Coordinates of C-alpha atoms in Angstrom, one line a residue:
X25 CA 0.0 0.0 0.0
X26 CA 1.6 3.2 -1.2
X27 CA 1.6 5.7 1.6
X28 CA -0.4 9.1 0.9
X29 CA 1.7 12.3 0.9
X30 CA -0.3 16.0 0.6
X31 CA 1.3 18.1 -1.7
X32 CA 3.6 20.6 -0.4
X33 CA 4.4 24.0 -1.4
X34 CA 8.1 22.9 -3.3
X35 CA 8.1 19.6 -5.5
X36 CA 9.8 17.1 -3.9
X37 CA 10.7 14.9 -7.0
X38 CA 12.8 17.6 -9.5
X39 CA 14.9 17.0 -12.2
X40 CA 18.2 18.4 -12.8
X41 CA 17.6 19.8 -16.2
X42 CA 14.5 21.6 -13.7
X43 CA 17.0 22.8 -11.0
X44 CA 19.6 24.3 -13.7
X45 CA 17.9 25.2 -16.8
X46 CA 20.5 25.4 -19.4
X47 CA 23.5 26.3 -16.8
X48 CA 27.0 26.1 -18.1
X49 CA 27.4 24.4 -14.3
X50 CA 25.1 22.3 -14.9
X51 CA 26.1 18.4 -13.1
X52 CA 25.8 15.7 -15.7
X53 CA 24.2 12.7 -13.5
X54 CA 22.0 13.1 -10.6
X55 CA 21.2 10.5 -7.6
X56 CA 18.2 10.8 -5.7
X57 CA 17.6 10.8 -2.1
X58 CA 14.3 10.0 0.3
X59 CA 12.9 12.7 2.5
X60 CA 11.2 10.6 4.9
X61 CA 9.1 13.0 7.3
X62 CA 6.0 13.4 9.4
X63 CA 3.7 15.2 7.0
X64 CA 0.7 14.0 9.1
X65 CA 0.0 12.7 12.8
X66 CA 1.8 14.2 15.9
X67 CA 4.9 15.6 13.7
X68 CA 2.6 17.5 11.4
X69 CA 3.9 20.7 12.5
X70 CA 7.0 19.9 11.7
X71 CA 6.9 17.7 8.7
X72 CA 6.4 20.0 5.6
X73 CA 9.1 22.6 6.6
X74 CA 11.2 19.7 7.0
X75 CA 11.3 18.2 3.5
X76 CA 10.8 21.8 1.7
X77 CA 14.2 22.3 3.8
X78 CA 15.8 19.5 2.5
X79 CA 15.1 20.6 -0.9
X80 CA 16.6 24.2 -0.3
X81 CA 20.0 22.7 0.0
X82 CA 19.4 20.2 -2.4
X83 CA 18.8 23.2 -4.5
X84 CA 22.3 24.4 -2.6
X85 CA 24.2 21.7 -4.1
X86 CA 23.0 21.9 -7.6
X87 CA 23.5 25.5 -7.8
X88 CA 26.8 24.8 -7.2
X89 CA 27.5 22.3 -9.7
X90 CA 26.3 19.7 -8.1
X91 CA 28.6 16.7 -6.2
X92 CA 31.5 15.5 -8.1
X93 CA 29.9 16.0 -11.2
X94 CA 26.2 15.1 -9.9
X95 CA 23.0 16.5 -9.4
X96 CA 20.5 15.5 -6.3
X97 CA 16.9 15.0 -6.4
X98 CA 14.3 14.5 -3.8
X99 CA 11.5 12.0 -3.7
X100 CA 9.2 13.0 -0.7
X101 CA 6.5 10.3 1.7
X102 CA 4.8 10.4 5.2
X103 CA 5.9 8.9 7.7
X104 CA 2.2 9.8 9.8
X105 CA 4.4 9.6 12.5
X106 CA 3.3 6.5 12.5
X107 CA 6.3 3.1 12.5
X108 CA 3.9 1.2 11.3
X109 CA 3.2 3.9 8.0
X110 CA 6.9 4.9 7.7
X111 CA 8.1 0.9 7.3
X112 CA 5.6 1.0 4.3
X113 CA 7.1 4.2 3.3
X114 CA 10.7 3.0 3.6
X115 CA 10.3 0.0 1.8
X116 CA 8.9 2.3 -0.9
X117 CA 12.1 4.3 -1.3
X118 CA 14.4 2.0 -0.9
X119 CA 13.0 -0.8 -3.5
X120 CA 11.0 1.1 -5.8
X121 CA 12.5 4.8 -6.2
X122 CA 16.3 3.4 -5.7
X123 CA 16.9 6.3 -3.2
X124 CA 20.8 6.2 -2.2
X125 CA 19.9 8.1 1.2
X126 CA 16.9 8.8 3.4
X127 CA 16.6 12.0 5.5
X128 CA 14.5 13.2 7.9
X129 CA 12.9 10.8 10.2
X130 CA 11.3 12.2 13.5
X131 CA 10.3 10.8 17.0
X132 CA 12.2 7.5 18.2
X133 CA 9.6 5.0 17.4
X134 CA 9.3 5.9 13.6
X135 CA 13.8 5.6 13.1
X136 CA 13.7 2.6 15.2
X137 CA 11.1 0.9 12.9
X138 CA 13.0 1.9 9.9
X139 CA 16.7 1.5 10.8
X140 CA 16.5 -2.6 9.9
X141 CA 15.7 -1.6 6.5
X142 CA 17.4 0.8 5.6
X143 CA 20.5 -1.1 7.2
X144 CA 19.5 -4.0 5.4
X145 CA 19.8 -1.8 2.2
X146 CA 23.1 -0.4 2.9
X147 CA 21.4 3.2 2.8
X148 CA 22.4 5.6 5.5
X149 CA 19.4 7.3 7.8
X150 CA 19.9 10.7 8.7
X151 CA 17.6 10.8 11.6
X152 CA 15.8 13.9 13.8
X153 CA 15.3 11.6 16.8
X154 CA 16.7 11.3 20.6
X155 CA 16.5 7.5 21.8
X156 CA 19.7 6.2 23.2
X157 CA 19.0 3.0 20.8
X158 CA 19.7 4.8 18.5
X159 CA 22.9 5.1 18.7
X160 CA 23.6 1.7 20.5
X161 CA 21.7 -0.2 17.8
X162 CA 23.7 0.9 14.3
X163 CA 25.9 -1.4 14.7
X164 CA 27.2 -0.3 10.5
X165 CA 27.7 3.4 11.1
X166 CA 24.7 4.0 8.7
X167 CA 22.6 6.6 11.2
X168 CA 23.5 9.8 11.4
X169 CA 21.5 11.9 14.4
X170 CA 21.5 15.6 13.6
X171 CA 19.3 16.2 17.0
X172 CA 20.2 16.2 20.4
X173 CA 20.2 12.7 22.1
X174 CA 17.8 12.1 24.5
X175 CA 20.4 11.6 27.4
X176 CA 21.8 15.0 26.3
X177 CA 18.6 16.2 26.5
X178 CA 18.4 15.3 29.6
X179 CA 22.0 16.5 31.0
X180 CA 19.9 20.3 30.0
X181 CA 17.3 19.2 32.0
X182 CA 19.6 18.5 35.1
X183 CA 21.6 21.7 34.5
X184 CA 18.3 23.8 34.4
X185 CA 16.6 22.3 37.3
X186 CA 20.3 22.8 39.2
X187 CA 20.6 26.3 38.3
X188 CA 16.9 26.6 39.4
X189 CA 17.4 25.2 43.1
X190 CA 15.3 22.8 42.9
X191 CA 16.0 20.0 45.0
X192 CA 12.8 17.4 45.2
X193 CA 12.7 16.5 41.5
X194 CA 10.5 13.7 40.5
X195 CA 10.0 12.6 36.9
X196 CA 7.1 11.0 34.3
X197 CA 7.7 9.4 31.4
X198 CA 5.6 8.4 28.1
X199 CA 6.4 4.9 28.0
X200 CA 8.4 4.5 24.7
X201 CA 12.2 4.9 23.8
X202 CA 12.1 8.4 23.4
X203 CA 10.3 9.9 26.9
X204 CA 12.0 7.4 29.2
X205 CA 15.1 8.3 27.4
X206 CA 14.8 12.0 28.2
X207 CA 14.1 11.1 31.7
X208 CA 16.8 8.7 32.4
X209 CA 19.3 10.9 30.7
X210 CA 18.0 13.6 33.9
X211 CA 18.1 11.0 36.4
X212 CA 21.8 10.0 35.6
X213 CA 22.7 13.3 35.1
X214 CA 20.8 14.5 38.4
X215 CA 22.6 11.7 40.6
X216 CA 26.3 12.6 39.2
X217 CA 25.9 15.5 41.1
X218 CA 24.9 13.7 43.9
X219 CA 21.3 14.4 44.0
X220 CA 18.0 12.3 44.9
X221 CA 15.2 11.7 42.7
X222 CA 12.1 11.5 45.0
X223 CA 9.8 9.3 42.6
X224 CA 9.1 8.7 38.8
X225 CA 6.7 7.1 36.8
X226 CA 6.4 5.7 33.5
X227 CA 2.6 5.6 31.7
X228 CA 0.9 4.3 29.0
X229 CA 0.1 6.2 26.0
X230 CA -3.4 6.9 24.8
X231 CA -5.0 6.7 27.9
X232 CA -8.3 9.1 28.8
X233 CA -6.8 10.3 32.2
X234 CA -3.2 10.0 34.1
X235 CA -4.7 10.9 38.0
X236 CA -3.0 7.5 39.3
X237 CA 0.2 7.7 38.1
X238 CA -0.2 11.7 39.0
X239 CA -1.0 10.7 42.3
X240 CA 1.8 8.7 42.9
X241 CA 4.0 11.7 41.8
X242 CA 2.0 14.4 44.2
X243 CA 2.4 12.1 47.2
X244 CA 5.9 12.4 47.0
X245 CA 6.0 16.4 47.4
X246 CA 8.0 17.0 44.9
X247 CA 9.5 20.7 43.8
X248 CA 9.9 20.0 39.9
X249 CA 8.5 17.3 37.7
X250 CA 10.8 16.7 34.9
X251 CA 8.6 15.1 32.2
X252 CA 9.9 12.9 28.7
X253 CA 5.9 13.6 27.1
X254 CA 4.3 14.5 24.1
X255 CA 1.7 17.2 23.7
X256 CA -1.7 15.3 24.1
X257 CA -0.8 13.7 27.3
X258 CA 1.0 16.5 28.4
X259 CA -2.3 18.8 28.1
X260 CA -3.9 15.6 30.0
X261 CA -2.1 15.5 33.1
X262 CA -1.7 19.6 33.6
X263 CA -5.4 19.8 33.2
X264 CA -6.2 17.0 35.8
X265 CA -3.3 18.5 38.3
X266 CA -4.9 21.6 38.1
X267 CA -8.2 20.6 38.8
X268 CA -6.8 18.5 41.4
X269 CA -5.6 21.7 42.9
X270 CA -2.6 19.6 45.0
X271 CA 0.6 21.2 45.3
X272 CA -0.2 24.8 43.1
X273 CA 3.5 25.6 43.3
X274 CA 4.5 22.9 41.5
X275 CA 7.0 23.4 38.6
X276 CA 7.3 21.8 35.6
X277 CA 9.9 21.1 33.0
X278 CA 9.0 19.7 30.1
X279 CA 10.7 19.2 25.9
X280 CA 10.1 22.0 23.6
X281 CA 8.1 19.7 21.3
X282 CA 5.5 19.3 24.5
X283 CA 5.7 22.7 25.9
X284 CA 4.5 24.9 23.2
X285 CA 2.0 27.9 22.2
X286 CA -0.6 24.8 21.2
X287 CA -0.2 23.5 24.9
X288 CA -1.0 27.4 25.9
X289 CA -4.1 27.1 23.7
X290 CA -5.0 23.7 24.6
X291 CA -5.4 24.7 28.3
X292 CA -4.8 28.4 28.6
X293 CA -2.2 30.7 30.2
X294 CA -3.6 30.1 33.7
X295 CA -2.6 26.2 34.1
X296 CA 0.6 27.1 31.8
X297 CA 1.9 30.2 33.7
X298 CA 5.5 28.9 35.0
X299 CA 6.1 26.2 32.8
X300 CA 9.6 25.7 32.1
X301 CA 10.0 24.6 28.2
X302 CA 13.0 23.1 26.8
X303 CA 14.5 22.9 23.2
X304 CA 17.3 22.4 21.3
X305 CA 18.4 25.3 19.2
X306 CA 19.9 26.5 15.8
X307 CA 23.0 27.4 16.0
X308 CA 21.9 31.0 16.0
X309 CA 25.6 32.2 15.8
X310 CA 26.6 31.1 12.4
X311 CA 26.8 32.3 8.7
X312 CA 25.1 28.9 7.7
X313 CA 22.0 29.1 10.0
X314 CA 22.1 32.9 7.8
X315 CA 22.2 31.5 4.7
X316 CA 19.5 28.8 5.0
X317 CA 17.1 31.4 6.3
X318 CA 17.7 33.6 3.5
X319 CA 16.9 30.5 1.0
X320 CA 14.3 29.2 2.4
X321 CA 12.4 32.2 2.5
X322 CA 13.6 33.2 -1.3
X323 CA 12.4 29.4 -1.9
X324 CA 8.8 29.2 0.0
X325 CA 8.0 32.8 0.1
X326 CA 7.6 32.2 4.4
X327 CA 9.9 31.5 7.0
X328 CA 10.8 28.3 8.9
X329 CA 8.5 29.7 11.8
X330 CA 10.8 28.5 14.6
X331 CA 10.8 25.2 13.3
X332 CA 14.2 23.6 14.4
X333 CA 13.8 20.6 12.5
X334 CA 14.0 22.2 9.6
X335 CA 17.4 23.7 10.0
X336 CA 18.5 19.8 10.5
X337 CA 17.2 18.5 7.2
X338 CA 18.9 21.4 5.5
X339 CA 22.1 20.0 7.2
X340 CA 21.5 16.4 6.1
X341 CA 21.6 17.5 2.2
X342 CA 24.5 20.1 2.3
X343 CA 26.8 17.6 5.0
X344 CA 25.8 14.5 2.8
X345 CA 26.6 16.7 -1.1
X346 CA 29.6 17.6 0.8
X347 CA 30.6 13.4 2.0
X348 CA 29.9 13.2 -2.2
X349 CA 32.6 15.7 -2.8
X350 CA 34.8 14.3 -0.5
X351 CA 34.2 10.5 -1.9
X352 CA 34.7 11.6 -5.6
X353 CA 34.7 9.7 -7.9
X354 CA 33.1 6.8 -6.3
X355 CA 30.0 7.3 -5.2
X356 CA 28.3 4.6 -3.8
X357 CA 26.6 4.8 -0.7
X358 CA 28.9 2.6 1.4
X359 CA 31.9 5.4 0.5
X360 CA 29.4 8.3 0.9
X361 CA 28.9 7.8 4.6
X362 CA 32.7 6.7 5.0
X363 CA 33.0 10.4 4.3
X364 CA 30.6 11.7 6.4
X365 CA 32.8 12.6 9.4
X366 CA 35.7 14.0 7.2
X367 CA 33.4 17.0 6.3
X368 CA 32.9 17.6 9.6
X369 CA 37.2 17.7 10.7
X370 CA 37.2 19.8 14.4
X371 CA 40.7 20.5 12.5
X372 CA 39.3 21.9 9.4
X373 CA 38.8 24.8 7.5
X374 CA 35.3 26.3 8.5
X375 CA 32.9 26.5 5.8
X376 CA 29.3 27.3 6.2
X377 CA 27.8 26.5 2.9
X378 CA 28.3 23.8 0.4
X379 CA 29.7 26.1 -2.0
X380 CA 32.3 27.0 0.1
X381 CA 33.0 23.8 1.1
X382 CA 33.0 22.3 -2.2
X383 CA 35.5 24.8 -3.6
X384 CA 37.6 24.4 -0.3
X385 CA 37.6 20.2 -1.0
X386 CA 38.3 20.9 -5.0
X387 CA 41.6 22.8 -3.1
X388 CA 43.1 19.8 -1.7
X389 CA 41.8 21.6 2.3
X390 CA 40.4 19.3 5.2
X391 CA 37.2 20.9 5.9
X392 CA 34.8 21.6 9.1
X393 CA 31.3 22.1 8.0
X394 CA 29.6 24.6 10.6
X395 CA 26.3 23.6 10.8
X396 CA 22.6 26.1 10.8
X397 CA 21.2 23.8 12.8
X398 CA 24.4 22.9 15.6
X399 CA 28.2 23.2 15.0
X400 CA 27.5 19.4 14.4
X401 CA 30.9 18.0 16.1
X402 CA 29.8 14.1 14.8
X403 CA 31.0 12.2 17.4
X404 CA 31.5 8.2 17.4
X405 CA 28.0 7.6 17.4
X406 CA 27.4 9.8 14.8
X407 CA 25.2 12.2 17.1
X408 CA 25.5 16.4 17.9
X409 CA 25.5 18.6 20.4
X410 CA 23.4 21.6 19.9
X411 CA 22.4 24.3 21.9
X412 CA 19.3 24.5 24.6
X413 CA 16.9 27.4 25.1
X414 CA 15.2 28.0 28.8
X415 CA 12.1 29.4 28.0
X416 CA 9.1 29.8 30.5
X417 CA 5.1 30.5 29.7
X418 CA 4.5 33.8 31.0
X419 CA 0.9 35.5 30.1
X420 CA 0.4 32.6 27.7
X421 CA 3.9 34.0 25.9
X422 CA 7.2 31.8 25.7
X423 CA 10.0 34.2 26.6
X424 CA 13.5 32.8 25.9
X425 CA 15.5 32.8 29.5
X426 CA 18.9 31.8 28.3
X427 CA 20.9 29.1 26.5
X428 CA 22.1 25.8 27.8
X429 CA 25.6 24.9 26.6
X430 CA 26.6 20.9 27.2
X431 CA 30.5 20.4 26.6
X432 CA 30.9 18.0 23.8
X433 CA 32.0 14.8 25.1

């Protein structure tokens, strides 16, 4: 069963002959890639600026020339958010459109679902997703995670609630890779420093109400609850903790993709006021995260509208045209990825686009990519270190406290 995809603003399949016109610089093959993304369910707000993002740098690359001589092109499908729909969608792009890479997927359970295949294939995943598996599980070197780990995640969470003096932390977790993830990354983080965590709970998804396992939470008096959730159960258990009217002092810290202007409309700025909202960032500092915005809104006519994900996606085209450059003049996948990390040389020359890149790699130099979305820093698990933001609800307004630095380990 094909899996449905709504049409976006960009194409997502374009030919090079399309991209270039009649070009002098025009590249004379062109290999196509997969932009797998949530174009529907939970990671709808995310999904469409996501693949029109991988086809600004797409468009990047062949401006430039292309890779070594080739041209990229981007066939697009929806995941749903769904493992189940992105397997279908996988095997789609893989065995039918031939695609040498697939970019894009988001939330733990849909990468996980997908990895065996795309493994199986010899494609490499470049992945927006936090689980520790993740990492642990790619045992070929063919996933490439161009968001924060979920344990890294969670050292941000420690920090802030450190910094914040809070000392009775408790934590709840949706029960999948990805939330208990964030919340073990805070618990191990939150014990280094020698800390207690005074109780934690993991629940079930999809259920109609949370008061038990909130109960169990509340009778421990805690300060802060550190939570690894989603939206729709997040808006479930701050509703019924309100109402409950228990422990009104409470504090909350909660993932950016959770703790967001639809929670504020979902329940209103009096249950949100206080919230503590976390996120990984753009690296806001750079010429590259510059230059993508600058495209994308030539491109799409809007801008990314705070979405960071699509700041990653751009990365996955311009660090994989560069891994091309880099391989030249054998490029198979396999020698692709091996190139992955040499673009991306703590001792190289910073570039910030592909152009300059490309042009430093045609001179013989040993390059370090600079990413828009994180100074990337690929480390042996092929994961980054980005940025946090501290942001609290105020009024029903998120207002940006401050950034969380993690040294890269």
């Amino acid at each position: 069963m094909t899996v449905p995809v709504r049409p976006l603003a960009l194409p997502l399949v374009l030919a090079a002959s399309c991209l270039l016109g009649a070009s002098a610089q025009a590249a004379d093959k062109t290999m196509v890639i997969g932009a797998l993304t949530p174009i529907s369910g939970a990671g709808s707000p995310y999904g469409s600026g996501m693949q029109k993002a991988l086809q600004v740098g797409v468009d990047d690359i062949n401006a430039a020339g292309g890779a070594c001589g080739t041209s990229l092109s981007v066939v697009g499908e929806d995941t749903q958010t769904s493992p189940e729909a992105a397997v279908l969608a996988v095997k789609k792009l893989v065995e039918v459109n031939k695609v040498q890479a697939v970019m894009g997927t988001w939330s733990s359970g849909v990468t996980l679902a997908v990895m065996p295949i795309t493994t199986a294939a010899g494609v490499p995943l470049l992945n927006t997703s936090g689980a520790p598996a993740i990492s642990t599980d790619d045992k070929a070197d063919l996933v490439w995670r161009f968001q924060a780990t979920n344990g890294r995640f969670g050292r941000a969470f420690a920090e802030i609630a450190d910094q914040g003096g809070f000392t009775r932390p408790a934590t709840m977790a949706f029960n999948n890779a990805s939330g208990i993830g964030n919340t073990q990354g805070f618990v191990e983080a939150w014990k280094k420093k020698g800390k207690d965590i005074v109780a934690s709970v993991v629940y079930e998804p999809k259920q109609a109400s949370y008061r038990s396992e909130l109960q169990k939470i509340l009778a421990a008096k805690p300060d802060v609850v550190v939570m690894g959730s989603y939206l729709p159960d997040t808006t479930i258990i701050l509703r019924e903790w309100f109402q409950s009217g228990e422990n009104p002092d409470l504090k909350w810290i909660i993932p950016g993709w959770a703790a967001n202007e639809k929670l504020v409309e979902a329940l209103g700025p009096e249950v949100t006021e206080g919230i503590l909202s976390v996120d990984s960032i753009s690296n806001e500092k750079a010429a590259s995260l510059d230059h993508f915005n600058t495209a994308f809104q030539k491109a799409t006519g809007g801008s990314t509208g705070g979405n960071v994900y699509a700041a990653m996606t751009y990365d996955m085209a311009v660090v994989w045209g560069l891994a091309m450059q880099a391989s030249c003049p054998d490029l198979s996948p396999k020698a692709i990825n091996a190139k992955i990390r040499a673009v991306d040389d703590a001792a190289g020359e910073k570039v910030f686009t592909f152009a300059e890149g490309k042009a430093a790699l045609e001179a013989g130099k040993t390059i370090n990519y600079e990413g828009a979305s994180s100074q990337l820093a690929l480390d042996a698990y092929g994961d980054v270190t980005p940025d946090f933001s501290l942001s609290t609800i105020a009024k029903g307004k998120l207002l940006r406290k401050g950034v969380v630095s993690l040294p890269i380990e």
